[in-house]
mmCIF file of C-alpha atoms in Angstrom:
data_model
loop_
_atom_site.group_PDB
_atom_site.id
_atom_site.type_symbol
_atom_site.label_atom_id
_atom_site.label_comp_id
_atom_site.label_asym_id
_atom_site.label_seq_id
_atom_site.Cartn_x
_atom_site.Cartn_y
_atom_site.Cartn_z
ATOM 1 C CA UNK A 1 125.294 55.937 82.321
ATOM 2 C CA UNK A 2 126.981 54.999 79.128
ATOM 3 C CA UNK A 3 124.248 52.906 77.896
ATOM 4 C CA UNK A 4 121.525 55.556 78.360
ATOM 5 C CA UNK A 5 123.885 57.806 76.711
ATOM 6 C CA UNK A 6 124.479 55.510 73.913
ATOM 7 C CA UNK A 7 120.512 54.981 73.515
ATOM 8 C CA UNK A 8 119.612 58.662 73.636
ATOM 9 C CA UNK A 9 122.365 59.186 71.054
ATOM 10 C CA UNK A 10 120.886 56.217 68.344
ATOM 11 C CA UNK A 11 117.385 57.718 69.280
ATOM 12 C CA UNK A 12 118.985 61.423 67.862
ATOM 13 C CA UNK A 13 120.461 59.490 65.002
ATOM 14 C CA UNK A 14 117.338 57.806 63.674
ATOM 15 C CA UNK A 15 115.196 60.845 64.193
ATOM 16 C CA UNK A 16 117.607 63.015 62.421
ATOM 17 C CA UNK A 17 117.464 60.345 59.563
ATOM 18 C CA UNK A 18 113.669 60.534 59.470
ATOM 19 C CA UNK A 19 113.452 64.117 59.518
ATOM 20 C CA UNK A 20 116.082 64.192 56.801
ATOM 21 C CA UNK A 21 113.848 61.820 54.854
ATOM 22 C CA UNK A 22 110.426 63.774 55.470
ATOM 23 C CA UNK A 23 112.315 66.643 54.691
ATOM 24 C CA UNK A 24 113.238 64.959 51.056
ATOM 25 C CA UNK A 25 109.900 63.268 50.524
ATOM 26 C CA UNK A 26 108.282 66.833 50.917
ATOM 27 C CA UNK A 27 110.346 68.766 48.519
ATOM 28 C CA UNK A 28 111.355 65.836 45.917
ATOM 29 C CA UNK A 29 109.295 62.725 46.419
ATOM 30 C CA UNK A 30 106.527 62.039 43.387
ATOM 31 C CA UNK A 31 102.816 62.409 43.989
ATOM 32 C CA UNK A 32 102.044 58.762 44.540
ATOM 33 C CA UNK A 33 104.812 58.900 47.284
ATOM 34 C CA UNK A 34 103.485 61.567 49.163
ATOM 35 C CA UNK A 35 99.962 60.433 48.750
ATOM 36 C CA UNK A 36 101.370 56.693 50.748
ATOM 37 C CA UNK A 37 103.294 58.555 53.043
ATOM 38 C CA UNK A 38 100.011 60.945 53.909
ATOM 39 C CA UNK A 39 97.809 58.457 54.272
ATOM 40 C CA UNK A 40 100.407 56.448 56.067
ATOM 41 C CA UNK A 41 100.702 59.020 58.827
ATOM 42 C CA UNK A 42 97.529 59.759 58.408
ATOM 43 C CA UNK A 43 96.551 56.230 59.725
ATOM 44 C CA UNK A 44 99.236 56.305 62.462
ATOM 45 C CA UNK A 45 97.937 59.441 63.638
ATOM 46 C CA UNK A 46 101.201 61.283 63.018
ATOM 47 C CA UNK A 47 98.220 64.155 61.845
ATOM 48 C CA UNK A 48 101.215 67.210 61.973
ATOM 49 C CA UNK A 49 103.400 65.115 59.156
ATOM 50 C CA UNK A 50 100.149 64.284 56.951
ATOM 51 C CA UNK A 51 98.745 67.729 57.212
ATOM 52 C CA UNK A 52 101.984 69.128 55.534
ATOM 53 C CA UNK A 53 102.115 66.297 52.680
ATOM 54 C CA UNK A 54 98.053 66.634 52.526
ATOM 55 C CA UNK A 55 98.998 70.933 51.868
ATOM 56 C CA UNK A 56 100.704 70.090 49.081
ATOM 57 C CA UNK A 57 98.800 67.280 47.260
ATOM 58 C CA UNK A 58 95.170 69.089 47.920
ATOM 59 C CA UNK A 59 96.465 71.398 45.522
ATOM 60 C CA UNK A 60 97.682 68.756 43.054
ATOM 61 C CA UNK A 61 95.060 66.271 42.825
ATOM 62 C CA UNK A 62 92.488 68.219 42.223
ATOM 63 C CA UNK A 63 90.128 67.269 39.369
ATOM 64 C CA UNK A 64 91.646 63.458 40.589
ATOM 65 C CA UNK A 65 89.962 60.236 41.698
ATOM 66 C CA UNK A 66 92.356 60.570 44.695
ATOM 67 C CA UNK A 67 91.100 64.555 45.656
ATOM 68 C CA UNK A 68 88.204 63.848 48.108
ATOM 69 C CA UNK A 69 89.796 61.045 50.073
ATOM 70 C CA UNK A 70 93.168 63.377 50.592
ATOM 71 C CA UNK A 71 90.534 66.671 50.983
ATOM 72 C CA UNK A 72 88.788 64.303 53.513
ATOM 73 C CA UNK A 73 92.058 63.550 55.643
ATOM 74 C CA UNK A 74 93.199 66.604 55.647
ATOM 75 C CA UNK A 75 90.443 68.420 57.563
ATOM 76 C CA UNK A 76 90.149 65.975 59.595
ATOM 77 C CA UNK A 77 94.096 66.506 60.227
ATOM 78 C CA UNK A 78 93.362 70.076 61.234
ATOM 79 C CA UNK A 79 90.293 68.969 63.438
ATOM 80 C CA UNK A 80 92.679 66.265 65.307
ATOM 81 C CA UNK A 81 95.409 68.811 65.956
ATOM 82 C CA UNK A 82 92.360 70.981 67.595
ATOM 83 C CA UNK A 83 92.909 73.936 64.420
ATOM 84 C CA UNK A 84 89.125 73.991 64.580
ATOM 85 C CA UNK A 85 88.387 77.874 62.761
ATOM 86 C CA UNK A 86 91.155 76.536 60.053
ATOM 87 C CA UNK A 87 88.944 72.461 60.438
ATOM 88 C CA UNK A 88 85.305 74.551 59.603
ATOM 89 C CA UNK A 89 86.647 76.483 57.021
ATOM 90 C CA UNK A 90 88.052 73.767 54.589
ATOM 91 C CA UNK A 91 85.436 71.097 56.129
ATOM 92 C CA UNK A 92 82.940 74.024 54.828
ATOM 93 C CA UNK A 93 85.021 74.215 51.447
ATOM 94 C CA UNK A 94 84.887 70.414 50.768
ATOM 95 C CA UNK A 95 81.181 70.670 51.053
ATOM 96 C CA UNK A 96 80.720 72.837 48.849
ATOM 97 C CA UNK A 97 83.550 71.926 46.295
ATOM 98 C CA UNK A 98 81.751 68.558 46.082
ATOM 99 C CA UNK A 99 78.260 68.943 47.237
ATOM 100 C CA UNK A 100 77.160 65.295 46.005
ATOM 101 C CA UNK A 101 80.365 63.770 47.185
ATOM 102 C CA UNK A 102 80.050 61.319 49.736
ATOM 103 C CA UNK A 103 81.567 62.846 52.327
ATOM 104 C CA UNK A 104 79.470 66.219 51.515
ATOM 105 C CA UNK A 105 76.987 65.701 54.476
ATOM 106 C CA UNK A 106 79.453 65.019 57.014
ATOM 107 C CA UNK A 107 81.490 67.758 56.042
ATOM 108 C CA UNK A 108 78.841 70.176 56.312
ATOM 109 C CA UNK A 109 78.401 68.891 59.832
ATOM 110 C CA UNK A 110 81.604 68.836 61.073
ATOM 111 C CA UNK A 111 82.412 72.448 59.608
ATOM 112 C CA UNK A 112 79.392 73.727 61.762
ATOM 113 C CA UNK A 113 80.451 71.743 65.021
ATOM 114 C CA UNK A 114 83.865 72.842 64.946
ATOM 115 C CA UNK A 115 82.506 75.964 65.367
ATOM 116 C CA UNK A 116 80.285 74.819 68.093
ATOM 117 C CA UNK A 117 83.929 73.892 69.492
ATOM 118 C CA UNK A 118 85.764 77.806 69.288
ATOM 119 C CA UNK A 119 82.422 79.225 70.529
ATOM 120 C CA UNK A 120 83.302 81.031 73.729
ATOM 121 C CA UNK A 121 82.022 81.255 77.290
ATOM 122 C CA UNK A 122 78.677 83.023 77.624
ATOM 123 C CA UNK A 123 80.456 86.328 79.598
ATOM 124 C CA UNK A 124 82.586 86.598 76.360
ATOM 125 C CA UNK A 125 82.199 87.704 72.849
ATOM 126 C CA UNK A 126 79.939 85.112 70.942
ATOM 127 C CA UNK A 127 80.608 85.819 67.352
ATOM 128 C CA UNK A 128 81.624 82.293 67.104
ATOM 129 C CA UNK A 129 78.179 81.279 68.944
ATOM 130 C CA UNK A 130 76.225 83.172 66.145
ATOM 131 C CA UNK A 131 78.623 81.935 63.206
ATOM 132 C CA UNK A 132 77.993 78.120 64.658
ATOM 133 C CA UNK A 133 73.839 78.452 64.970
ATOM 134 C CA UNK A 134 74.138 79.621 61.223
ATOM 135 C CA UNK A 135 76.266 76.639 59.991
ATOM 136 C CA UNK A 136 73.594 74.611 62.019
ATOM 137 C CA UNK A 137 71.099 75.856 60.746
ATOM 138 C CA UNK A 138 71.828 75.415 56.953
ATOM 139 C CA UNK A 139 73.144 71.776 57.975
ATOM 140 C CA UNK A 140 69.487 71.266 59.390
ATOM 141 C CA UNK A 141 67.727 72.893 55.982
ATOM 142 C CA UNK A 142 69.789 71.436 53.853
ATOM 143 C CA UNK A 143 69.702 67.518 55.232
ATOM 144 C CA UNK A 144 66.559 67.518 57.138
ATOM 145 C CA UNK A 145 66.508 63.419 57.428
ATOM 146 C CA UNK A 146 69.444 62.696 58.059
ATOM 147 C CA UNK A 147 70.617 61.060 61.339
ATOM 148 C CA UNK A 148 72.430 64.072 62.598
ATOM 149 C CA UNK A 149 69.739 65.818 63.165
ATOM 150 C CA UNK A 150 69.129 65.640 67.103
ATOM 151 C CA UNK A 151 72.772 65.881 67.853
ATOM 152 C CA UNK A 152 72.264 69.244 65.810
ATOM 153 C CA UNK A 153 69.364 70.384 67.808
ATOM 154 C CA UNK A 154 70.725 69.464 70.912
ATOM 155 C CA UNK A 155 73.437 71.507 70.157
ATOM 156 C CA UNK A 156 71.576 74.338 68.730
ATOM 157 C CA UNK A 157 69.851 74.726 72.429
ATOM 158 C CA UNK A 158 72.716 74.857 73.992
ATOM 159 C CA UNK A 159 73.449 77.491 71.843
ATOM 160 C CA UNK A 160 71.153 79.487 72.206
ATOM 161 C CA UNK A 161 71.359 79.367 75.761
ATOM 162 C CA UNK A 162 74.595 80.698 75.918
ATOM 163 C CA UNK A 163 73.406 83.690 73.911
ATOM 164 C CA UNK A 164 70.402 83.768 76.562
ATOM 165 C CA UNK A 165 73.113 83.622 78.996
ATOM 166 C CA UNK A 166 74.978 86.288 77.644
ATOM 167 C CA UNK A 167 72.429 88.459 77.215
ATOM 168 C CA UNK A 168 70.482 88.285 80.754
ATOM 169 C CA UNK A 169 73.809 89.160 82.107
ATOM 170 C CA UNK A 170 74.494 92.231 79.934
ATOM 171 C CA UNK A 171 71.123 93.371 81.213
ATOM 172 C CA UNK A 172 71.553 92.502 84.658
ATOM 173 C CA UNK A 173 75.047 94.347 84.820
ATOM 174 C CA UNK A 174 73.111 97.926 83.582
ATOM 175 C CA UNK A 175 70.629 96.872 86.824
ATOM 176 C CA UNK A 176 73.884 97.063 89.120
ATOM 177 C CA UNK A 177 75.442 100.085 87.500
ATOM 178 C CA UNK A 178 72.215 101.852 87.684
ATOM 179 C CA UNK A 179 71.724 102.170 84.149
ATOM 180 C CA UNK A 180 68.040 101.736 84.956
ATOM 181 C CA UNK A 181 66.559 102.661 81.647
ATOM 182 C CA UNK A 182 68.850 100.377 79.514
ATOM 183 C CA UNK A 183 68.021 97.572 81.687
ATOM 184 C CA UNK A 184 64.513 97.823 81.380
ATOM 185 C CA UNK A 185 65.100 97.604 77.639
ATOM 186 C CA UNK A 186 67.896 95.010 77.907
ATOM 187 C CA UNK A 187 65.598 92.763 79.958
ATOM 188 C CA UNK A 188 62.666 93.327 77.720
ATOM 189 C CA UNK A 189 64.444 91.976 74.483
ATOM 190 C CA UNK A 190 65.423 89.594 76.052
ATOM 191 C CA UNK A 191 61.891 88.167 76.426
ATOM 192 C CA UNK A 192 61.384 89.012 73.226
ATOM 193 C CA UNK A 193 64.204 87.387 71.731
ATOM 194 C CA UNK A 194 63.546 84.052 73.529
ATOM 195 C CA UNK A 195 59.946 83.935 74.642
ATOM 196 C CA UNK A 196 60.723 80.605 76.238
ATOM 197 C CA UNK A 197 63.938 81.436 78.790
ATOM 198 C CA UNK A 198 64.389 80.238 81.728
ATOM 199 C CA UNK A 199 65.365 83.668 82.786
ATOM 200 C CA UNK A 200 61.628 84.885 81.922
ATOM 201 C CA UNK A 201 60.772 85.481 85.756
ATOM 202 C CA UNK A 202 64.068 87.114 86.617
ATOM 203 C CA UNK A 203 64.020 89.343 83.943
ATOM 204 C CA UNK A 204 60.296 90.181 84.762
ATOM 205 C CA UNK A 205 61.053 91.127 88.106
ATOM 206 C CA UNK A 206 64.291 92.904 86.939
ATOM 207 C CA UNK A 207 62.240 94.972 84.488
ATOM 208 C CA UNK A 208 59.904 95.787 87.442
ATOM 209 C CA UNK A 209 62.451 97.148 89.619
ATOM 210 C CA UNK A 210 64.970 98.754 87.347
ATOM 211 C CA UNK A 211 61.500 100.603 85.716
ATOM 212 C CA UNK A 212 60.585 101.537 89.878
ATOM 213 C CA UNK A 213 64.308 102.933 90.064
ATOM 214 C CA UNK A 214 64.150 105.043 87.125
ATOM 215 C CA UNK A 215 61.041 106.566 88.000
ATOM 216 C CA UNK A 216 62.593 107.275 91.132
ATOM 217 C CA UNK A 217 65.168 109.044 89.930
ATOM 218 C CA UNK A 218 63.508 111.147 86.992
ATOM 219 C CA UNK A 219 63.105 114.784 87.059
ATOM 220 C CA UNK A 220 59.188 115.884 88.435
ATOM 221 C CA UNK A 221 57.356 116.587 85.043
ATOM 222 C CA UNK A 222 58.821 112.438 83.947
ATOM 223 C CA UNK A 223 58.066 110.878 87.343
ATOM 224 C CA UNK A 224 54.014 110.140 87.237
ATOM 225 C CA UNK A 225 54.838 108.743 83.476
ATOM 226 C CA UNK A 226 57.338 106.202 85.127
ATOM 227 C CA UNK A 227 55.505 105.666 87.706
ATOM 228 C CA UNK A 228 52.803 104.702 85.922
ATOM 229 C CA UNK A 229 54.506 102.309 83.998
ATOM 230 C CA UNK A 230 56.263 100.336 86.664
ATOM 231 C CA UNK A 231 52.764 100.288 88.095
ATOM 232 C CA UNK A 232 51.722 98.506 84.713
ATOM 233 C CA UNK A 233 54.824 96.131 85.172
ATOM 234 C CA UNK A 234 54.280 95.527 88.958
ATOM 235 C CA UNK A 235 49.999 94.310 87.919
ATOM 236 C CA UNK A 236 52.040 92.086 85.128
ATOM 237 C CA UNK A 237 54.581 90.344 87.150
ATOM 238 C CA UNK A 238 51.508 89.630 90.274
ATOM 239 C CA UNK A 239 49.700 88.304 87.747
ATOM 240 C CA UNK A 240 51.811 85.546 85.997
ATOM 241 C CA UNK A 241 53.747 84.957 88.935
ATOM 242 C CA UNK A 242 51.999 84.814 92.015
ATOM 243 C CA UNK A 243 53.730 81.896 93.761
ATOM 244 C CA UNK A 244 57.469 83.512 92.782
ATOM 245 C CA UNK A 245 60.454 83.821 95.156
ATOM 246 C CA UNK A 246 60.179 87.901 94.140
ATOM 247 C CA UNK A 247 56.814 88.001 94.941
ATOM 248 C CA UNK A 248 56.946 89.968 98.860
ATOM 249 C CA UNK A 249 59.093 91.821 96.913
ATOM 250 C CA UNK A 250 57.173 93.037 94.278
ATOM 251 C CA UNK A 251 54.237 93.681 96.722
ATOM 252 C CA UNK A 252 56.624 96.307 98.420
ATOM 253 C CA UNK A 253 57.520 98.063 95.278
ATOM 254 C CA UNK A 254 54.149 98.166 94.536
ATOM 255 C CA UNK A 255 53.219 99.648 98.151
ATOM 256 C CA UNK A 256 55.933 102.530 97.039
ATOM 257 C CA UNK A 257 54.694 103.014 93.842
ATOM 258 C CA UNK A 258 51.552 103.368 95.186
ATOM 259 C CA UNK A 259 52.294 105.759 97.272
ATOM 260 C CA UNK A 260 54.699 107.833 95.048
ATOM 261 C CA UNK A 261 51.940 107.960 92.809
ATOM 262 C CA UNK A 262 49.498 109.372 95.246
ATOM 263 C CA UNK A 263 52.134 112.243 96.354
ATOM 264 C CA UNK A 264 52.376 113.057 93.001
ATOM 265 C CA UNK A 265 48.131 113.524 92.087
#
């Protein structure tokens, strides 16, 4: 017991003794000490120590042979401690403080995937989906040979298919309130928005029975209209699905249109 007291004890010591001399080397030690001891930690992954020394000397060596190595570092000590918003800001910054540096492409890069990284799950908010297509995007236009372009359009369709996601469940959730009219519009821009979903046939269908609902549910002198139109939806989905899982079930809804609409003439 008294030896692991004595250890735990020389282990206090000797961190108190380095914290007392970080603690000095950050408020008194000369640039080219600071720079040593960054890159030192910086090496030794200790990023949480370099990041602090890396604040300071960003600031100071500007203009310097010495700013775009310690610029460099210090992003990436912000990207290694996962601070990835704060990472694509200044990753963003060096590229465009030094846009023929030689860390200028990567930079770029990085400061869109970070925010590939913070972009949330597709039934959340995806301001940080849009924000990371963008930074993509003007990597892609900007550097269109260079090697990271696949990785970059791989990630781009992933993406984008969170945003598809997102918004074929927005739609479908005004289909289970009964918000029939907004989800015939909700599902219809979605189409439009990404001709090429996989959700196409869903939201096909969707449109065709959220439009049969509505009409339903319309006053008399707005239900032949409707009906008309889900009519015009029904002959659509038959026609470029006919071997679909929703098929038996369109052909129902289109029995009941049918006969709605021959009630009403």
């Amino acid at each position: 017991m008294k030896i692991y007291k004595f250890i735990i004890l020389i282990l206090f010591v000797s961190l108190s003794l380095s914290c007392s001399k970080y603690d000095k080397l950050l408020k008194n030690g000369t640039l080219k000490e600071r720079l040593e001891a960054a890159n030192n930690y910086y090496d030794k992954s200790n990023y949480f120590k370099a990041l602090q020394l890396y604040d300071q000397l960003i600031v100071e060596l500007r203009g310097s042979a010495d700013f775009e190595e310690a610029y460099y570092k210090y992003c990436y000590c912000n990207y290694n401690q996962e601070q990835y918003m704060a990472a694509a800001y200044y990753f963003k910054q060096l590229a465009k403080t030094l846009p023929n540096g030689k860390y200028a492409e990567e930079a770029l890069y990085m400061a869109a995937y970070c925010l590939y990284l913070e972009s949330a799950d597709a039934e959340l908010d995806q301001t940080s989906t849009h924000n990371a297509l963008n930074e993509f995007q003007l990597f892609v236009n900007k550097y269109p040979e260079s090697k990271r372009i696949q990785d970059c359009n791989d990630i781009m369709d992933q993406l984008r298919f969170k945003l598809e996601t997102k918004d074929y469940n927005t739609a479908y959730l005004y289909f289970k309130i009964e918000e029939y009219k907004a989800a015939v519009i909700a599902f219809k821009n979605l189409i439009k928005d990404y001709p090429a979903t996989i959700y196409k046939e869903q939201a096909a269908y969707y449109i065709l029975k959220s439009q049969y609902n509505y009409a339903l549910g319309s006053i008399l002198s707005k239900k032949k209209e409707r009906f008309d139109e889900a009519a015009n939806y029904c002959d659509m989905f038959k026609t470029q699905y006919p071997n679909s899982k929703y098929y038996n079930e369109a052909e129902v809804l289109d029995n009941k249109i049918k006969q709605q609409l021959k009630k009403l003439n």
